[in-house]
Amino acid sequence: MPRWALLADVHGNRLALAAVLADLAQRTVDQIINLGDSVYSVLQPRWCAEQLAQIATISISGNQDRILFEEIPIVQQNLSYRFVQADLGPNERNWLANQPATAIVDDMFCCHGTPSSDTAYLLEHVTPQGVQLHSEAAIRVAIQGVSQSLIVCGHSHIARTVQLSNGQLIVNPGSVGIPAYNDDLPYPHVMQAGSPHARYAIVERNAHGWQVEQYAIGYAWHEAAATARHNGRENLARWLATGRAQLAD
């Protein structure tokens, strides 16, 4: 049976992506699927876009890929936005611009956030008290109309495997490139893996259903953090070096 490698939320982290690809080279996979947010950061967006364009069978667009092609004044003032726009070449820009929002591969539905939104978490619920795992009822509402037995997503940067009572399985491989961050919407919250490792997953189907292998790969994260710091993102440097974030970041 085919084996698929799932990558998500690379965010231009060359060192993390290179480490994941080196690890993948030692394993047997048939295809690589990229679940979006490939370049957005002050790290090495162009290199990551070049690599992903070559090795990914399917690449879908994340919210921070999409906003590169929308004229949103508050976004255009962002340091990461300006850094990415200056670094990308026409080939990488064209590759990003032509990515679909979702894709179906075999019996697998691929999205960045949810099937209908690239800015919503599929598996997490944000409350004023923090982040919780969504109820099954809420997840099933979000995937209504999706018939595939496996749904794969990114966006939250948190590696999870969630089984539904109807037999569908949902996998988030975690983030290759940024293991933690904070956000203000819908309430101030942090997403944090708890370690700086680069994460990805491999899925395949066997006689018992879908098998999921989650990986956490060590790499030179202090070097990545130093690059972020040099390029003006001290908070990103902390996230990269520790896998943790704070509301005040």
PDB file of C-alpha atoms in Angstrom:
ATOM      1  CA  MET A   1       0.000   0.000   0.000  1.00  0.00           C
ATOM      2  CA  PRO A   2       1.204   3.569  -0.635  1.00  0.00           C
ATOM      3  CA  ARG A   3       2.906   5.491   2.137  1.00  0.00           C
ATOM      4  CA  TRP A   4       2.496   9.253   2.252  1.00  0.00           C
ATOM      5  CA  ALA A   5       4.704  11.703   4.146  1.00  0.00           C
ATOM      6  CA  LEU A   6       2.797  14.688   5.548  1.00  0.00           C
ATOM      7  CA  LEU A   7       4.587  18.011   5.967  1.00  0.00           C
ATOM      8  CA  ALA A   8       2.927  21.189   7.218  1.00  0.00           C
ATOM      9  CA  ASP A   9       3.805  24.691   8.356  1.00  0.00           C
ATOM     10  CA  VAL A  10       7.410  24.738   7.154  1.00  0.00           C
ATOM     11  CA  HIS A  11       7.375  28.548   7.415  1.00  0.00           C
ATOM     12  CA  GLY A  12      10.627  29.020   5.530  1.00  0.00           C
ATOM     13  CA  ASN A  13      12.754  27.118   8.052  1.00  0.00           C
ATOM     14  CA  ARG A  14      15.493  25.701   5.855  1.00  0.00           C
ATOM     15  CA  LEU A  15      17.367  23.892   8.621  1.00  0.00           C
ATOM     16  CA  ALA A  16      14.231  22.144   9.871  1.00  0.00           C
ATOM     17  CA  LEU A  17      13.065  21.170   6.380  1.00  0.00           C
ATOM     18  CA  ALA A  18      16.510  19.862   5.436  1.00  0.00           C
ATOM     19  CA  ALA A  19      16.568  17.711   8.574  1.00  0.00           C
ATOM     20  CA  VAL A  20      13.107  16.306   7.821  1.00  0.00           C
ATOM     21  CA  LEU A  21      14.054  15.523   4.217  1.00  0.00           C
ATOM     22  CA  ALA A  22      17.252  13.811   5.384  1.00  0.00           C
ATOM     23  CA  ASP A  23      15.208  11.689   7.776  1.00  0.00           C
ATOM     24  CA  LEU A  24      12.679  10.893   5.061  1.00  0.00           C
ATOM     25  CA  ALA A  25      15.478   9.739   2.768  1.00  0.00           C
ATOM     26  CA  GLN A  26      16.092   6.872   5.194  1.00  0.00           C
ATOM     27  CA  ARG A  27      12.447   5.744   5.071  1.00  0.00           C
ATOM     28  CA  THR A  28      10.174   4.359   2.374  1.00  0.00           C
ATOM     29  CA  VAL A  29       7.507   6.785   1.179  1.00  0.00           C
ATOM     30  CA  ASP A  30       5.730   7.001  -2.158  1.00  0.00           C
ATOM     31  CA  GLN A  31       4.603  10.616  -2.088  1.00  0.00           C
ATOM     32  CA  ILE A  32       5.092  13.784  -0.044  1.00  0.00           C
ATOM     33  CA  ILE A  33       2.107  16.005   0.690  1.00  0.00           C
ATOM     34  CA  ASN A  34       2.654  19.597   1.813  1.00  0.00           C
ATOM     35  CA  LEU A  35      -0.223  21.050   3.816  1.00  0.00           C
ATOM     36  CA  GLY A  36       0.593  24.735   3.493  1.00  0.00           C
ATOM     37  CA  ASP A  37       2.184  27.772   5.127  1.00  0.00           C
ATOM     38  CA  SER A  38       5.401  26.948   3.349  1.00  0.00           C
ATOM     39  CA  VAL A  39       7.372  30.181   3.436  1.00  0.00           C
ATOM     40  CA  TYR A  40       6.054  32.846   5.802  1.00  0.00           C
ATOM     41  CA  SER A  41       8.873  33.880   8.180  1.00  0.00           C
ATOM     42  CA  VAL A  42      12.165  35.785   8.291  1.00  0.00           C
ATOM     43  CA  LEU A  43      14.212  32.612   7.720  1.00  0.00           C
ATOM     44  CA  GLN A  44      14.816  31.121   4.231  1.00  0.00           C
ATOM     45  CA  PRO A  45      11.488  31.230   2.356  1.00  0.00           C
ATOM     46  CA  ARG A  46      12.851  30.990  -1.186  1.00  0.00           C
ATOM     47  CA  TRP A  47      14.971  27.909  -0.497  1.00  0.00           C
ATOM     48  CA  CYS A  48      12.032  26.132   1.144  1.00  0.00           C
ATOM     49  CA  ALA A  49       9.702  26.974  -1.735  1.00  0.00           C
ATOM     50  CA  GLU A  50      12.252  25.646  -4.229  1.00  0.00           C
ATOM     51  CA  GLN A  51      12.632  22.374  -2.323  1.00  0.00           C
ATOM     52  CA  LEU A  52       8.936  21.820  -1.734  1.00  0.00           C
ATOM     53  CA  ALA A  53       8.097  22.545  -5.358  1.00  0.00           C
ATOM     54  CA  GLN A  54      10.493  19.779  -6.361  1.00  0.00           C
ATOM     55  CA  ILE A  55       9.622  17.073  -3.849  1.00  0.00           C
ATOM     56  CA  ALA A  56       5.935  17.491  -2.946  1.00  0.00           C
ATOM     57  CA  THR A  57       3.430  15.608  -5.072  1.00  0.00           C
ATOM     58  CA  ILE A  58       0.651  17.820  -3.716  1.00  0.00           C
ATOM     59  CA  SER A  59       1.006  21.245  -2.106  1.00  0.00           C
ATOM     60  CA  ILE A  60      -1.996  23.135  -0.803  1.00  0.00           C
ATOM     61  CA  SER A  61      -2.197  26.771   0.201  1.00  0.00           C
ATOM     62  CA  GLY A  62      -2.169  27.887   3.818  1.00  0.00           C
ATOM     63  CA  ASN A  63      -3.544  31.146   5.120  1.00  0.00           C
ATOM     64  CA  GLN A  64      -0.063  32.677   5.249  1.00  0.00           C
ATOM     65  CA  ASP A  65       0.579  31.614   1.674  1.00  0.00           C
ATOM     66  CA  ARG A  66      -2.696  33.122   0.515  1.00  0.00           C
ATOM     67  CA  ILE A  67      -2.140  36.516   2.173  1.00  0.00           C
ATOM     68  CA  LEU A  68       1.007  37.047   0.109  1.00  0.00           C
ATOM     69  CA  PHE A  69      -1.284  37.709  -2.861  1.00  0.00           C
ATOM     70  CA  GLU A  70      -3.872  39.877  -1.136  1.00  0.00           C
ATOM     71  CA  GLU A  71      -3.576  43.601  -0.553  1.00  0.00           C
ATOM     72  CA  ILE A  72      -4.201  43.828   3.194  1.00  0.00           C
ATOM     73  CA  PRO A  73      -2.529  46.982   4.578  1.00  0.00           C
ATOM     74  CA  ILE A  74      -2.003  45.694   8.118  1.00  0.00           C
ATOM     75  CA  VAL A  75      -0.410  42.497   6.772  1.00  0.00           C
ATOM     76  CA  GLN A  76       1.781  44.395   4.315  1.00  0.00           C
ATOM     77  CA  GLN A  77       3.351  46.253   7.259  1.00  0.00           C
ATOM     78  CA  ASN A  78       4.407  42.969   8.862  1.00  0.00           C
ATOM     79  CA  LEU A  79       8.156  42.259   8.947  1.00  0.00           C
ATOM     80  CA  SER A  80       7.717  38.639   7.857  1.00  0.00           C
ATOM     81  CA  TYR A  81       5.491  39.670   4.939  1.00  0.00           C
ATOM     82  CA  ARG A  82       8.047  42.154   3.652  1.00  0.00           C
ATOM     83  CA  PHE A  83      10.898  39.688   4.139  1.00  0.00           C
ATOM     84  CA  VAL A  84       9.145  36.935   2.183  1.00  0.00           C
ATOM     85  CA  GLN A  85       8.100  39.262  -0.639  1.00  0.00           C
ATOM     86  CA  ALA A  86      11.697  40.461  -1.020  1.00  0.00           C
ATOM     87  CA  ASP A  87      13.141  36.922  -0.957  1.00  0.00           C
ATOM     88  CA  LEU A  88      10.811  35.047  -3.312  1.00  0.00           C
ATOM     89  CA  GLY A  89      11.558  34.866  -7.030  1.00  0.00           C
ATOM     90  CA  PRO A  90       8.976  34.667  -9.819  1.00  0.00           C
ATOM     91  CA  ASN A  91       9.069  30.854  -9.995  1.00  0.00           C
ATOM     92  CA  GLU A  92       8.408  30.457  -6.271  1.00  0.00           C
ATOM     93  CA  ARG A  93       5.703  33.111  -6.368  1.00  0.00           C
ATOM     94  CA  ASN A  94       3.989  31.341  -9.263  1.00  0.00           C
ATOM     95  CA  TRP A  95       4.188  28.002  -7.448  1.00  0.00           C
ATOM     96  CA  LEU A  96       2.520  29.479  -4.373  1.00  0.00           C
ATOM     97  CA  ALA A  97      -0.119  31.369  -6.329  1.00  0.00           C
ATOM     98  CA  ASN A  98      -1.345  28.234  -8.083  1.00  0.00           C
ATOM     99  CA  GLN A  99      -1.817  26.017  -5.056  1.00  0.00           C
ATOM    100  CA  PRO A 100      -5.362  24.793  -4.330  1.00  0.00           C
ATOM    101  CA  ALA A 101      -7.045  25.354  -0.976  1.00  0.00           C
ATOM    102  CA  THR A 102      -7.796  21.625  -0.613  1.00  0.00           C
ATOM    103  CA  ALA A 103      -6.963  18.386  -2.395  1.00  0.00           C
ATOM    104  CA  ILE A 104      -8.037  14.750  -2.464  1.00  0.00           C
ATOM    105  CA  VAL A 105      -5.424  12.005  -2.769  1.00  0.00           C
ATOM    106  CA  ASP A 106      -6.714   8.441  -2.838  1.00  0.00           C
ATOM    107  CA  ASP A 107      -9.014   8.206   0.241  1.00  0.00           C
ATOM    108  CA  MET A 108      -7.390  11.216   1.929  1.00  0.00           C
ATOM    109  CA  PHE A 109      -8.782  14.768   2.143  1.00  0.00           C
ATOM    110  CA  CYS A 110      -6.083  17.430   2.516  1.00  0.00           C
ATOM    111  CA  CYS A 111      -6.661  20.899   3.936  1.00  0.00           C
ATOM    112  CA  HIS A 112      -4.669  23.496   5.820  1.00  0.00           C
ATOM    113  CA  GLY A 113      -7.110  24.451   8.567  1.00  0.00           C
ATOM    114  CA  THR A 114     -10.559  22.957   7.974  1.00  0.00           C
ATOM    115  CA  PRO A 115     -12.177  21.903   4.685  1.00  0.00           C
ATOM    116  CA  SER A 116     -13.861  25.314   4.435  1.00  0.00           C
ATOM    117  CA  SER A 117     -11.385  27.662   6.154  1.00  0.00           C
ATOM    118  CA  ASP A 118      -7.614  28.064   6.166  1.00  0.00           C
ATOM    119  CA  THR A 119      -7.743  30.158   9.361  1.00  0.00           C
ATOM    120  CA  ALA A 120      -9.769  27.845  11.631  1.00  0.00           C
ATOM    121  CA  TYR A 121      -8.378  25.015  13.727  1.00  0.00           C
ATOM    122  CA  LEU A 122      -9.951  21.657  12.929  1.00  0.00           C
ATOM    123  CA  LEU A 123      -8.944  19.837  16.113  1.00  0.00           C
ATOM    124  CA  GLU A 124      -8.551  22.643  18.650  1.00  0.00           C
ATOM    125  CA  HIS A 125     -11.065  24.929  20.344  1.00  0.00           C
ATOM    126  CA  VAL A 126      -9.823  28.289  21.653  1.00  0.00           C
ATOM    127  CA  THR A 127     -11.552  29.602  24.771  1.00  0.00           C
ATOM    128  CA  PRO A 128     -10.782  32.503  27.127  1.00  0.00           C
ATOM    129  CA  GLN A 129      -9.238  29.887  29.423  1.00  0.00           C
ATOM    130  CA  GLY A 130      -6.954  28.408  26.756  1.00  0.00           C
ATOM    131  CA  VAL A 131      -6.843  25.786  24.002  1.00  0.00           C
ATOM    132  CA  GLN A 132      -8.743  22.515  24.249  1.00  0.00           C
ATOM    133  CA  LEU A 133      -9.327  19.523  22.000  1.00  0.00           C
ATOM    134  CA  HIS A 134     -12.524  20.022  20.017  1.00  0.00           C
ATOM    135  CA  SER A 135     -15.478  17.785  20.786  1.00  0.00           C
ATOM    136  CA  GLU A 136     -16.234  15.092  18.235  1.00  0.00           C
ATOM    137  CA  ALA A 137     -19.535  16.805  17.449  1.00  0.00           C
ATOM    138  CA  ALA A 138     -17.750  20.062  16.560  1.00  0.00           C
ATOM    139  CA  ILE A 139     -15.173  18.246  14.423  1.00  0.00           C
ATOM    140  CA  ARG A 140     -17.880  16.384  12.536  1.00  0.00           C
ATOM    141  CA  VAL A 141     -19.674  19.649  11.788  1.00  0.00           C
ATOM    142  CA  ALA A 142     -16.427  21.088  10.402  1.00  0.00           C
ATOM    143  CA  ILE A 143     -15.849  18.106   8.088  1.00  0.00           C
ATOM    144  CA  GLN A 144     -19.472  17.741   7.001  1.00  0.00           C
ATOM    145  CA  GLY A 145     -19.583  16.619   3.380  1.00  0.00           C
ATOM    146  CA  VAL A 146     -16.099  15.074   3.445  1.00  0.00           C
ATOM    147  CA  SER A 147     -16.428  11.363   2.728  1.00  0.00           C
ATOM    148  CA  GLN A 148     -12.761  10.359   2.752  1.00  0.00           C
ATOM    149  CA  SER A 149     -11.693   8.076   5.602  1.00  0.00           C
ATOM    150  CA  LEU A 150      -8.595  10.155   6.374  1.00  0.00           C
ATOM    151  CA  ILE A 151      -8.507  13.944   6.760  1.00  0.00           C
ATOM    152  CA  VAL A 152      -5.100  15.602   7.102  1.00  0.00           C
ATOM    153  CA  CYS A 153      -4.585  19.200   8.180  1.00  0.00           C
ATOM    154  CA  GLY A 154      -2.073  21.666   9.580  1.00  0.00           C
ATOM    155  CA  HIS A 155      -2.379  25.258  10.822  1.00  0.00           C
ATOM    156  CA  SER A 156      -2.325  24.644  14.585  1.00  0.00           C
ATOM    157  CA  HIS A 157       1.321  23.438  14.540  1.00  0.00           C
ATOM    158  CA  ILE A 158       0.327  20.724  17.034  1.00  0.00           C
ATOM    159  CA  ALA A 159       0.786  17.070  16.096  1.00  0.00           C
ATOM    160  CA  ARG A 160      -2.415  15.133  16.780  1.00  0.00           C
ATOM    161  CA  THR A 161      -4.181  11.965  15.670  1.00  0.00           C
ATOM    162  CA  VAL A 162      -7.930  11.952  16.385  1.00  0.00           C
ATOM    163  CA  GLN A 163     -10.250   9.013  15.716  1.00  0.00           C
ATOM    164  CA  LEU A 164     -13.960   9.668  15.170  1.00  0.00           C
ATOM    165  CA  SER A 165     -16.687   7.197  16.055  1.00  0.00           C
ATOM    166  CA  ASN A 166     -17.844   7.045  12.417  1.00  0.00           C
ATOM    167  CA  GLY A 167     -14.468   5.577  11.424  1.00  0.00           C
ATOM    168  CA  GLN A 168     -12.881   8.728   9.997  1.00  0.00           C
ATOM    169  CA  LEU A 169      -9.384   9.603  11.200  1.00  0.00           C
ATOM    170  CA  ILE A 170      -7.853  13.078  11.364  1.00  0.00           C
ATOM    171  CA  VAL A 171      -4.098  13.657  11.418  1.00  0.00           C
ATOM    172  CA  ASN A 172      -2.164  16.860  11.964  1.00  0.00           C
ATOM    173  CA  PRO A 173       1.564  16.164  11.467  1.00  0.00           C
ATOM    174  CA  GLY A 174       2.610  19.202  13.501  1.00  0.00           C
ATOM    175  CA  SER A 175       4.887  21.933  12.217  1.00  0.00           C
ATOM    176  CA  VAL A 176       8.147  21.328  10.411  1.00  0.00           C
ATOM    177  CA  GLY A 177       9.352  24.860  10.922  1.00  0.00           C
ATOM    178  CA  ILE A 178       7.840  26.682  13.927  1.00  0.00           C
ATOM    179  CA  PRO A 179       7.019  24.649  17.053  1.00  0.00           C
ATOM    180  CA  ALA A 180       5.201  27.406  18.951  1.00  0.00           C
ATOM    181  CA  TYR A 181       3.500  30.778  18.498  1.00  0.00           C
ATOM    182  CA  ASN A 182       0.936  33.076  20.041  1.00  0.00           C
ATOM    183  CA  ASP A 183      -2.198  34.552  18.474  1.00  0.00           C
ATOM    184  CA  ASP A 184      -4.917  37.017  19.446  1.00  0.00           C
ATOM    185  CA  LEU A 185      -7.947  35.454  17.724  1.00  0.00           C
ATOM    186  CA  PRO A 186     -10.571  34.440  18.659  1.00  0.00           C
ATOM    187  CA  TYR A 187      -9.005  34.935  22.117  1.00  0.00           C
ATOM    188  CA  PRO A 188      -5.356  35.464  23.084  1.00  0.00           C
ATOM    189  CA  HIS A 189      -3.773  32.013  23.165  1.00  0.00           C
ATOM    190  CA  VAL A 190      -0.561  30.096  22.596  1.00  0.00           C
ATOM    191  CA  MET A 191       0.095  26.964  20.585  1.00  0.00           C
ATOM    192  CA  GLN A 192       3.208  25.131  21.706  1.00  0.00           C
ATOM    193  CA  ALA A 193       4.680  21.731  20.951  1.00  0.00           C
ATOM    194  CA  GLY A 194       6.842  21.831  24.075  1.00  0.00           C
ATOM    195  CA  SER A 195      10.098  21.078  22.277  1.00  0.00           C
ATOM    196  CA  PRO A 196      11.924  22.643  19.311  1.00  0.00           C
ATOM    197  CA  HIS A 197      11.932  19.500  17.133  1.00  0.00           C
ATOM    198  CA  ALA A 198      10.814  19.562  13.495  1.00  0.00           C
ATOM    199  CA  ARG A 199       7.699  17.434  13.154  1.00  0.00           C
ATOM    200  CA  TYR A 200       6.138  15.440  10.338  1.00  0.00           C
ATOM    201  CA  ALA A 201       4.109  12.254   9.864  1.00  0.00           C
ATOM    202  CA  ILE A 202       3.819   9.219   7.604  1.00  0.00           C
ATOM    203  CA  VAL A 203       0.457   7.570   6.931  1.00  0.00           C
ATOM    204  CA  GLU A 204      -0.468   4.327   5.224  1.00  0.00           C
ATOM    205  CA  ARG A 205      -3.448   2.012   5.169  1.00  0.00           C
ATOM    206  CA  ASN A 206      -3.251  -1.594   6.320  1.00  0.00           C
ATOM    207  CA  ALA A 207      -5.773  -4.348   7.087  1.00  0.00           C
ATOM    208  CA  HIS A 208      -6.846  -2.549  10.271  1.00  0.00           C
ATOM    209  CA  GLY A 209      -7.256   0.920   8.775  1.00  0.00           C
ATOM    210  CA  TRP A 210      -4.890   3.864   8.745  1.00  0.00           C
ATOM    211  CA  GLN A 211      -1.521   3.616  10.438  1.00  0.00           C
ATOM    212  CA  VAL A 212       0.104   6.863  11.572  1.00  0.00           C
ATOM    213  CA  GLU A 213       3.748   7.431  12.389  1.00  0.00           C
ATOM    214  CA  GLN A 214       4.550  10.774  14.029  1.00  0.00           C
ATOM    215  CA  TYR A 215       8.167  11.970  14.024  1.00  0.00           C
ATOM    216  CA  ALA A 216      10.037  14.662  15.971  1.00  0.00           C
ATOM    217  CA  ILE A 217      13.399  15.399  14.348  1.00  0.00           C
ATOM    218  CA  GLY A 218      16.333  17.112  16.008  1.00  0.00           C
ATOM    219  CA  TYR A 219      18.177  19.783  14.052  1.00  0.00           C
ATOM    220  CA  ALA A 220      20.271  22.915  14.633  1.00  0.00           C
ATOM    221  CA  TRP A 221      17.396  24.931  16.084  1.00  0.00           C
ATOM    222  CA  HIS A 222      19.690  27.354  17.914  1.00  0.00           C
ATOM    223  CA  GLU A 223      21.133  28.313  14.530  1.00  0.00           C
ATOM    224  CA  ALA A 224      17.618  28.860  13.186  1.00  0.00           C
ATOM    225  CA  ALA A 225      16.839  30.946  16.264  1.00  0.00           C
ATOM    226  CA  ALA A 226      19.953  33.035  15.687  1.00  0.00           C
ATOM    227  CA  THR A 227      18.805  33.770  12.126  1.00  0.00           C
ATOM    228  CA  ALA A 228      15.387  34.857  13.362  1.00  0.00           C
ATOM    229  CA  ARG A 229      16.992  37.109  15.969  1.00  0.00           C
ATOM    230  CA  HIS A 230      19.392  38.606  13.403  1.00  0.00           C
ATOM    231  CA  ASN A 231      16.434  39.366  11.113  1.00  0.00           C
ATOM    232  CA  GLY A 232      14.469  41.174  13.818  1.00  0.00           C
ATOM    233  CA  ARG A 233      12.156  38.507  15.260  1.00  0.00           C
ATOM    234  CA  GLU A 234      13.190  37.913  18.870  1.00  0.00           C
ATOM    235  CA  ASN A 235       9.893  36.204  19.683  1.00  0.00           C
ATOM    236  CA  LEU A 236      10.345  33.759  16.790  1.00  0.00           C
ATOM    237  CA  ALA A 237      13.858  33.052  18.034  1.00  0.00           C
ATOM    238  CA  ARG A 238      12.447  32.027  21.428  1.00  0.00           C
ATOM    239  CA  TRP A 239       9.803  29.817  19.842  1.00  0.00           C
ATOM    240  CA  LEU A 240      12.374  28.085  17.660  1.00  0.00           C
ATOM    241  CA  ALA A 241      14.824  27.514  20.504  1.00  0.00           C
ATOM    242  CA  THR A 242      12.325  26.216  23.077  1.00  0.00           C
ATOM    243  CA  GLY A 243       9.110  25.040  21.417  1.00  0.00           C
ATOM    244  CA  ARG A 244       7.233  27.253  23.880  1.00  0.00           C
ATOM    245  CA  ALA A 245       5.416  30.578  23.628  1.00  0.00           C
ATOM    246  CA  GLN A 246       3.852  33.130  25.953  1.00  0.00           C
ATOM    247  CA  LEU A 247       0.793  35.352  25.582  1.00  0.00           C
ATOM    248  CA  ALA A 248       3.068  38.384  25.821  1.00  0.00           C
ATOM    249  CA  ASP A 249       5.284  37.328  22.874  1.00  0.00           C
TER     250      ASP A 249
END
